Amino acid sequence: MKRALVALLLLGGCQRESANATQPAPTSLEAAAVAAGIVADPAAGDPTGLYARDNDKLCLVPGATGYRIGITVTYGDQYYCTGRGTATRAGEALHVALTSAPGCSFDARFEGDRINLPGALPDACQKACTERASLAGLGVERLSDSSDEAGGLRDRRGQPLCAGD
Protein backbone atom coordinates (compact mmCIF):
# COMPACT_ATOMS: atom_id res chain seq x y z
CA MET A 1 0.00 0.00 0.00
CA LYS A 2 2.80 2.37 0.91
CA ARG A 3 4.60 1.57 -2.34
CA ALA A 4 1.46 2.33 -4.35
CA LEU A 5 1.04 5.69 -2.59
CA VAL A 6 4.70 6.62 -3.16
CA ALA A 7 4.40 5.62 -6.84
CA LEU A 8 1.29 7.81 -7.27
CA LEU A 9 3.01 10.79 -5.65
CA LEU A 10 6.06 10.40 -7.89
CA LEU A 11 3.89 10.05 -10.97
CA GLY A 12 1.93 13.20 -10.01
CA GLY A 13 5.17 15.12 -9.56
CA CYS A 14 6.39 14.03 -12.99
CA GLN A 15 3.17 15.13 -14.66
CA ARG A 16 3.33 18.57 -13.00
CA GLU A 17 6.96 18.95 -14.04
CA SER A 18 6.22 18.10 -17.69
CA ALA A 19 3.27 20.55 -17.79
CA ASN A 20 5.50 23.36 -16.53
CA ALA A 21 8.24 22.42 -18.99
CA THR A 22 6.03 23.38 -21.97
CA GLN A 23 5.72 27.00 -20.74
CA PRO A 24 8.87 29.10 -21.20
CA ALA A 25 10.23 30.44 -17.93
CA PRO A 26 10.36 34.24 -17.71
CA THR A 27 13.90 35.59 -17.84
CA SER A 28 13.36 38.00 -14.95
CA LEU A 29 10.93 39.03 -12.28
CA GLU A 30 10.02 42.10 -14.35
CA ALA A 31 9.31 39.96 -17.42
CA ALA A 32 7.10 37.70 -15.31
CA ALA A 33 5.16 40.71 -13.98
CA VAL A 34 4.65 42.05 -17.53
CA ALA A 35 3.55 38.61 -18.75
CA ALA A 36 1.06 38.36 -15.88
CA GLY A 37 -0.32 41.83 -16.61
CA ILE A 38 0.71 43.17 -13.21
CA VAL A 39 3.09 45.73 -14.73
CA ALA A 40 2.57 47.63 -17.98
CA ASP A 41 4.98 46.64 -20.76
CA PRO A 42 7.16 49.73 -21.26
CA ALA A 43 8.15 48.62 -24.75
CA ALA A 44 4.50 48.64 -25.85
CA GLY A 45 3.40 51.99 -24.45
CA ASP A 46 3.67 55.59 -25.55
CA PRO A 47 5.39 57.75 -22.91
CA THR A 48 3.43 60.90 -23.89
CA GLY A 49 1.78 62.42 -20.85
CA LEU A 50 1.82 64.39 -17.66
CA TYR A 51 3.70 62.83 -14.73
CA ALA A 52 3.91 63.97 -11.11
CA ARG A 53 4.92 63.22 -7.55
CA ASP A 54 3.74 65.76 -5.00
CA ASN A 55 4.83 69.17 -6.39
CA ASP A 56 7.34 67.69 -8.85
CA LYS A 57 6.09 67.40 -12.43
CA LEU A 58 7.28 66.22 -15.83
CA CYS A 59 5.65 66.65 -19.24
CA LEU A 60 6.46 64.61 -22.33
CA VAL A 61 4.83 65.45 -25.68
CA PRO A 62 5.60 64.45 -29.28
CA GLY A 63 8.06 66.77 -31.00
CA ALA A 64 9.65 67.11 -34.42
CA THR A 65 12.25 64.45 -33.60
CA GLY A 66 11.16 62.37 -30.64
CA TYR A 67 9.61 64.21 -27.70
CA ARG A 68 9.71 67.55 -25.94
CA ILE A 69 10.29 67.24 -22.21
CA GLY A 70 9.84 69.65 -19.34
CA ILE A 71 10.67 69.06 -15.69
CA THR A 72 9.93 71.11 -12.59
CA VAL A 73 11.05 70.08 -9.11
CA THR A 74 10.16 72.12 -6.05
CA TYR A 75 11.83 71.85 -2.66
CA GLY A 76 10.33 75.11 -1.43
CA ASP A 77 10.34 78.79 -2.36
CA GLN A 78 14.13 79.05 -2.63
CA TYR A 79 15.11 75.61 -3.91
CA TYR A 80 13.78 74.36 -7.24
CA CYS A 81 14.75 73.07 -10.67
CA THR A 82 13.24 73.82 -14.08
CA GLY A 83 14.42 72.15 -17.25
CA ARG A 84 13.27 72.00 -20.87
CA GLY A 85 14.62 69.94 -23.72
CA THR A 86 14.20 66.93 -25.94
CA ALA A 87 13.94 63.20 -25.41
CA THR A 88 14.25 60.21 -27.69
CA ARG A 89 13.19 56.72 -26.80
CA ALA A 90 15.12 53.47 -27.13
CA GLY A 91 13.15 50.68 -25.45
CA GLU A 92 12.87 51.54 -21.76
CA ALA A 93 15.43 54.34 -22.01
CA LEU A 94 14.56 57.98 -22.59
CA HIS A 95 17.63 59.86 -23.81
CA VAL A 96 17.09 63.35 -22.34
CA ALA A 97 18.98 66.50 -23.35
CA LEU A 98 18.00 69.64 -21.46
CA THR A 99 18.49 72.58 -23.81
CA SER A 100 17.85 74.95 -20.89
CA ALA A 101 20.96 73.52 -19.19
CA PRO A 102 23.56 73.01 -21.96
CA GLY A 103 25.60 69.86 -21.44
CA CYS A 104 22.92 68.20 -19.33
CA SER A 105 22.03 64.90 -20.96
CA PHE A 106 21.20 61.57 -19.36
CA ASP A 107 19.13 58.41 -19.76
CA ALA A 108 15.92 58.25 -17.78
CA ARG A 109 13.98 54.99 -17.44
CA PHE A 110 10.43 54.66 -18.78
CA GLU A 111 8.51 51.95 -16.92
CA GLY A 112 5.04 52.09 -18.44
CA ASP A 113 3.33 54.58 -16.14
CA ARG A 114 6.46 55.80 -14.39
CA ILE A 115 9.60 57.72 -15.35
CA ASN A 116 12.73 57.58 -13.18
CA LEU A 117 15.72 59.86 -13.55
CA PRO A 118 19.10 58.44 -12.53
CA GLY A 119 20.45 59.07 -9.06
CA ALA A 120 23.59 60.72 -10.43
CA LEU A 121 23.44 63.34 -13.18
CA PRO A 122 26.14 65.29 -15.04
CA ASP A 123 27.33 68.46 -13.30
CA ALA A 124 25.84 70.52 -16.16
CA CYS A 125 22.34 69.55 -14.95
CA GLN A 126 22.85 71.74 -11.89
CA LYS A 127 22.37 74.75 -14.23
CA ALA A 128 18.65 73.89 -14.18
CA CYS A 129 18.51 74.20 -10.39
CA THR A 130 19.02 76.70 -7.61
CA GLU A 131 21.68 76.07 -4.96
CA ARG A 132 20.98 72.75 -3.23
CA ALA A 133 18.07 71.57 -5.41
CA SER A 134 18.59 68.65 -7.79
CA LEU A 135 16.86 66.65 -10.51
CA ALA A 136 18.77 63.49 -9.52
CA GLY A 137 16.67 60.52 -8.52
CA LEU A 138 13.34 62.06 -9.50
CA GLY A 139 10.61 59.45 -9.95
CA VAL A 140 7.17 60.46 -11.23
CA GLU A 141 3.93 58.59 -11.94
CA ARG A 142 1.70 59.21 -14.96
CA LEU A 143 -1.35 61.36 -14.21
CA SER A 144 -2.57 61.63 -17.80
CA ASP A 145 -1.64 60.33 -21.24
CA SER A 146 -3.12 63.43 -22.89
CA SER A 147 -0.68 65.43 -24.99
CA ASP A 148 -2.84 68.53 -24.44
CA GLU A 149 -2.73 68.21 -20.66
CA ALA A 150 1.01 67.57 -20.70
CA GLY A 151 1.52 70.56 -23.02
CA GLY A 152 -0.29 72.78 -20.53
CA LEU A 153 2.29 72.28 -17.77
CA ARG A 154 3.86 75.60 -16.74
CA ASP A 155 6.98 76.56 -14.83
CA ARG A 156 7.13 78.90 -11.80
CA ARG A 157 7.01 81.94 -14.09
CA GLY A 158 3.97 80.71 -16.02
CA GLN A 159 5.94 79.66 -19.13
CA PRO A 160 4.99 76.38 -20.86
CA LEU A 161 7.48 73.61 -20.09
CA CYS A 162 6.78 71.51 -23.18
CA ALA A 163 6.47 74.37 -25.69
CA GLY A 164 6.49 73.67 -29.44
CA ASP A 165 9.58 73.19 -31.59
mmCIF file of C-alpha atoms in Angstrom:
data_model
loop_
_atom_site.group_PDB
_atom_site.id
_atom_site.type_symbol
_atom_site.label_atom_id
_atom_site.label_comp_id
_atom_site.label_asym_id
_atom_site.label_seq_id
_atom_site.Cartn_x
_atom_site.Cartn_y
_atom_site.Cartn_z
ATOM 1 C CA MET A 1 0.000 0.000 0.000
ATOM 2 C CA LYS A 2 2.800 2.373 0.913
ATOM 3 C CA ARG A 3 4.598 1.571 -2.337
ATOM 4 C CA ALA A 4 1.464 2.335 -4.353
ATOM 5 C CA LEU A 5 1.035 5.686 -2.590
ATOM 6 C CA VAL A 6 4.698 6.616 -3.163
ATOM 7 C CA ALA A 7 4.402 5.623 -6.838
ATOM 8 C CA LEU A 8 1.294 7.805 -7.271
ATOM 9 C CA LEU A 9 3.011 10.788 -5.646
ATOM 10 C CA LEU A 10 6.063 10.400 -7.886
ATOM 11 C CA LEU A 11 3.892 10.054 -10.971
ATOM 12 C CA GLY A 12 1.933 13.196 -10.011
ATOM 13 C CA GLY A 13 5.165 15.115 -9.561
ATOM 14 C CA CYS A 14 6.393 14.034 -12.995
ATOM 15 C CA GLN A 15 3.174 15.130 -14.659
ATOM 16 C CA ARG A 16 3.327 18.573 -12.996
ATOM 17 C CA GLU A 17 6.956 18.948 -14.044
ATOM 18 C CA SER A 18 6.221 18.102 -17.687
ATOM 19 C CA ALA A 19 3.269 20.546 -17.790
ATOM 20 C CA ASN A 20 5.505 23.358 -16.531
ATOM 21 C CA ALA A 21 8.239 22.421 -18.995
ATOM 22 C CA THR A 22 6.032 23.385 -21.968
ATOM 23 C CA GLN A 23 5.723 26.997 -20.738
ATOM 24 C CA PRO A 24 8.867 29.099 -21.203
ATOM 25 C CA ALA A 25 10.232 30.438 -17.934
ATOM 26 C CA PRO A 26 10.363 34.244 -17.711
ATOM 27 C CA THR A 27 13.901 35.593 -17.838
ATOM 28 C CA SER A 28 13.362 38.002 -14.952
ATOM 29 C CA LEU A 29 10.926 39.027 -12.281
ATOM 30 C CA GLU A 30 10.021 42.101 -14.346
ATOM 31 C CA ALA A 31 9.312 39.959 -17.422
ATOM 32 C CA ALA A 32 7.095 37.698 -15.313
ATOM 33 C CA ALA A 33 5.158 40.708 -13.983
ATOM 34 C CA VAL A 34 4.652 42.053 -17.527
ATOM 35 C CA ALA A 35 3.551 38.606 -18.748
ATOM 36 C CA ALA A 36 1.056 38.359 -15.877
ATOM 37 C CA GLY A 37 -0.323 41.833 -16.613
ATOM 38 C CA ILE A 38 0.710 43.173 -13.213
ATOM 39 C CA VAL A 39 3.094 45.733 -14.727
ATOM 40 C CA ALA A 40 2.574 47.631 -17.983
ATOM 41 C CA ASP A 41 4.980 46.644 -20.764
ATOM 42 C CA PRO A 42 7.161 49.734 -21.255
ATOM 43 C CA ALA A 43 8.155 48.621 -24.750
ATOM 44 C CA ALA A 44 4.503 48.635 -25.854
ATOM 45 C CA GLY A 45 3.399 51.986 -24.446
ATOM 46 C CA ASP A 46 3.673 55.592 -25.553
ATOM 47 C CA PRO A 47 5.392 57.754 -22.915
ATOM 48 C CA THR A 48 3.434 60.899 -23.889
ATOM 49 C CA GLY A 49 1.779 62.415 -20.855
ATOM 50 C CA LEU A 50 1.821 64.386 -17.659
ATOM 51 C CA TYR A 51 3.700 62.833 -14.730
ATOM 52 C CA ALA A 52 3.909 63.975 -11.113
ATOM 53 C CA ARG A 53 4.925 63.216 -7.555
ATOM 54 C CA ASP A 54 3.744 65.761 -4.997
ATOM 55 C CA ASN A 55 4.829 69.167 -6.394
ATOM 56 C CA ASP A 56 7.342 67.689 -8.848
ATOM 57 C CA LYS A 57 6.094 67.403 -12.431
ATOM 58 C CA LEU A 58 7.275 66.216 -15.830
ATOM 59 C CA CYS A 59 5.646 66.647 -19.238
ATOM 60 C CA LEU A 60 6.459 64.613 -22.330
ATOM 61 C CA VAL A 61 4.830 65.450 -25.680
ATOM 62 C CA PRO A 62 5.600 64.447 -29.278
ATOM 63 C CA GLY A 63 8.060 66.772 -31.005
ATOM 64 C CA ALA A 64 9.648 67.112 -34.419
ATOM 65 C CA THR A 65 12.255 64.447 -33.597
ATOM 66 C CA GLY A 66 11.155 62.369 -30.643
ATOM 67 C CA TYR A 67 9.612 64.205 -27.696
ATOM 68 C CA ARG A 68 9.713 67.550 -25.941
ATOM 69 C CA ILE A 69 10.286 67.238 -22.210
ATOM 70 C CA GLY A 70 9.837 69.650 -19.337
ATOM 71 C CA ILE A 71 10.669 69.061 -15.687
ATOM 72 C CA THR A 72 9.932 71.109 -12.593
ATOM 73 C CA VAL A 73 11.053 70.080 -9.113
ATOM 74 C CA THR A 74 10.162 72.122 -6.049
ATOM 75 C CA TYR A 75 11.827 71.846 -2.658
ATOM 76 C CA GLY A 76 10.332 75.112 -1.426
ATOM 77 C CA ASP A 77 10.342 78.786 -2.362
ATOM 78 C CA GLN A 78 14.132 79.051 -2.632
ATOM 79 C CA TYR A 79 15.111 75.614 -3.912
ATOM 80 C CA TYR A 80 13.781 74.363 -7.241
ATOM 81 C CA CYS A 81 14.750 73.071 -10.675
ATOM 82 C CA THR A 82 13.239 73.822 -14.078
ATOM 83 C CA GLY A 83 14.417 72.146 -17.250
ATOM 84 C CA ARG A 84 13.275 71.998 -20.869
ATOM 85 C CA GLY A 85 14.622 69.937 -23.717
ATOM 86 C CA THR A 86 14.199 66.926 -25.938
ATOM 87 C CA ALA A 87 13.942 63.197 -25.406
ATOM 88 C CA THR A 88 14.250 60.207 -27.686
ATOM 89 C CA ARG A 89 13.187 56.716 -26.803
ATOM 90 C CA ALA A 90 15.117 53.471 -27.130
ATOM 91 C CA GLY A 91 13.152 50.679 -25.453
ATOM 92 C CA GLU A 92 12.869 51.544 -21.761
ATOM 93 C CA ALA A 93 15.435 54.341 -22.010
ATOM 94 C CA LEU A 94 14.559 57.978 -22.595
ATOM 95 C CA HIS A 95 17.632 59.864 -23.810
ATOM 96 C CA VAL A 96 17.092 63.346 -22.344
ATOM 97 C CA ALA A 97 18.984 66.496 -23.350
ATOM 98 C CA LEU A 98 18.000 69.639 -21.455
ATOM 99 C CA THR A 99 18.493 72.581 -23.806
ATOM 100 C CA SER A 100 17.845 74.946 -20.894
ATOM 101 C CA ALA A 101 20.964 73.523 -19.191
ATOM 102 C CA PRO A 102 23.564 73.008 -21.960
ATOM 103 C CA GLY A 103 25.603 69.858 -21.440
ATOM 104 C CA CYS A 104 22.916 68.197 -19.330
ATOM 105 C CA SER A 105 22.030 64.898 -20.958
ATOM 106 C CA PHE A 106 21.203 61.572 -19.358
ATOM 107 C CA ASP A 107 19.134 58.414 -19.765
ATOM 108 C CA ALA A 108 15.916 58.250 -17.779
ATOM 109 C CA ARG A 109 13.984 54.994 -17.437
ATOM 110 C CA PHE A 110 10.429 54.665 -18.783
ATOM 111 C CA GLU A 111 8.513 51.950 -16.917
ATOM 112 C CA GLY A 112 5.036 52.092 -18.445
ATOM 113 C CA ASP A 113 3.328 54.580 -16.145
ATOM 114 C CA ARG A 114 6.456 55.801 -14.390
ATOM 115 C CA ILE A 115 9.602 57.723 -15.348
ATOM 116 C CA ASN A 116 12.727 57.578 -13.185
ATOM 117 C CA LEU A 117 15.719 59.862 -13.552
ATOM 118 C CA PRO A 118 19.100 58.443 -12.531
ATOM 119 C CA GLY A 119 20.454 59.071 -9.059
ATOM 120 C CA ALA A 120 23.588 60.720 -10.433
ATOM 121 C CA LEU A 121 23.443 63.343 -13.178
ATOM 122 C CA PRO A 122 26.143 65.289 -15.039
ATOM 123 C CA ASP A 123 27.329 68.458 -13.296
ATOM 124 C CA ALA A 124 25.841 70.522 -16.155
ATOM 125 C CA CYS A 125 22.338 69.547 -14.947
ATOM 126 C CA GLN A 126 22.847 71.737 -11.886
ATOM 127 C CA LYS A 127 22.368 74.745 -14.225
ATOM 128 C CA ALA A 128 18.646 73.887 -14.184
ATOM 129 C CA CYS A 129 18.509 74.202 -10.394
ATOM 130 C CA THR A 130 19.019 76.701 -7.611
ATOM 131 C CA GLU A 131 21.685 76.067 -4.961
ATOM 132 C CA ARG A 132 20.984 72.747 -3.232
ATOM 133 C CA ALA A 133 18.075 71.567 -5.411
ATOM 134 C CA SER A 134 18.595 68.646 -7.790
ATOM 135 C CA LEU A 135 16.862 66.652 -10.505
ATOM 136 C CA ALA A 136 18.773 63.492 -9.524
ATOM 137 C CA GLY A 137 16.671 60.521 -8.518
ATOM 138 C CA LEU A 138 13.339 62.058 -9.499
ATOM 139 C CA GLY A 139 10.615 59.451 -9.947
ATOM 140 C CA VAL A 140 7.172 60.459 -11.234
ATOM 141 C CA GLU A 141 3.928 58.593 -11.944
ATOM 142 C CA ARG A 142 1.705 59.215 -14.964
ATOM 143 C CA LEU A 143 -1.347 61.360 -14.212
ATOM 144 C CA SER A 144 -2.567 61.625 -17.802
ATOM 145 C CA ASP A 145 -1.640 60.331 -21.241
ATOM 146 C CA SER A 146 -3.120 63.426 -22.891
ATOM 147 C CA SER A 147 -0.675 65.431 -24.988
ATOM 148 C CA ASP A 148 -2.836 68.532 -24.444
ATOM 149 C CA GLU A 149 -2.730 68.214 -20.656
ATOM 150 C CA ALA A 150 1.007 67.573 -20.703
ATOM 151 C CA GLY A 151 1.522 70.556 -23.016
ATOM 152 C CA GLY A 152 -0.291 72.782 -20.532
ATOM 153 C CA LEU A 153 2.285 72.279 -17.765
ATOM 154 C CA ARG A 154 3.861 75.603 -16.737
ATOM 155 C CA ASP A 155 6.982 76.558 -14.827
ATOM 156 C CA ARG A 156 7.129 78.901 -11.796
ATOM 157 C CA ARG A 157 7.007 81.942 -14.095
ATOM 158 C CA GLY A 158 3.968 80.708 -16.022
ATOM 159 C CA GLN A 159 5.937 79.660 -19.129
ATOM 160 C CA PRO A 160 4.992 76.381 -20.860
ATOM 161 C CA LEU A 161 7.483 73.609 -20.086
ATOM 162 C CA CYS A 162 6.782 71.509 -23.180
ATOM 163 C CA ALA A 163 6.471 74.365 -25.688
ATOM 164 C CA GLY A 164 6.488 73.669 -29.439
ATOM 165 C CA ASP A 165 9.577 73.192 -31.586
#
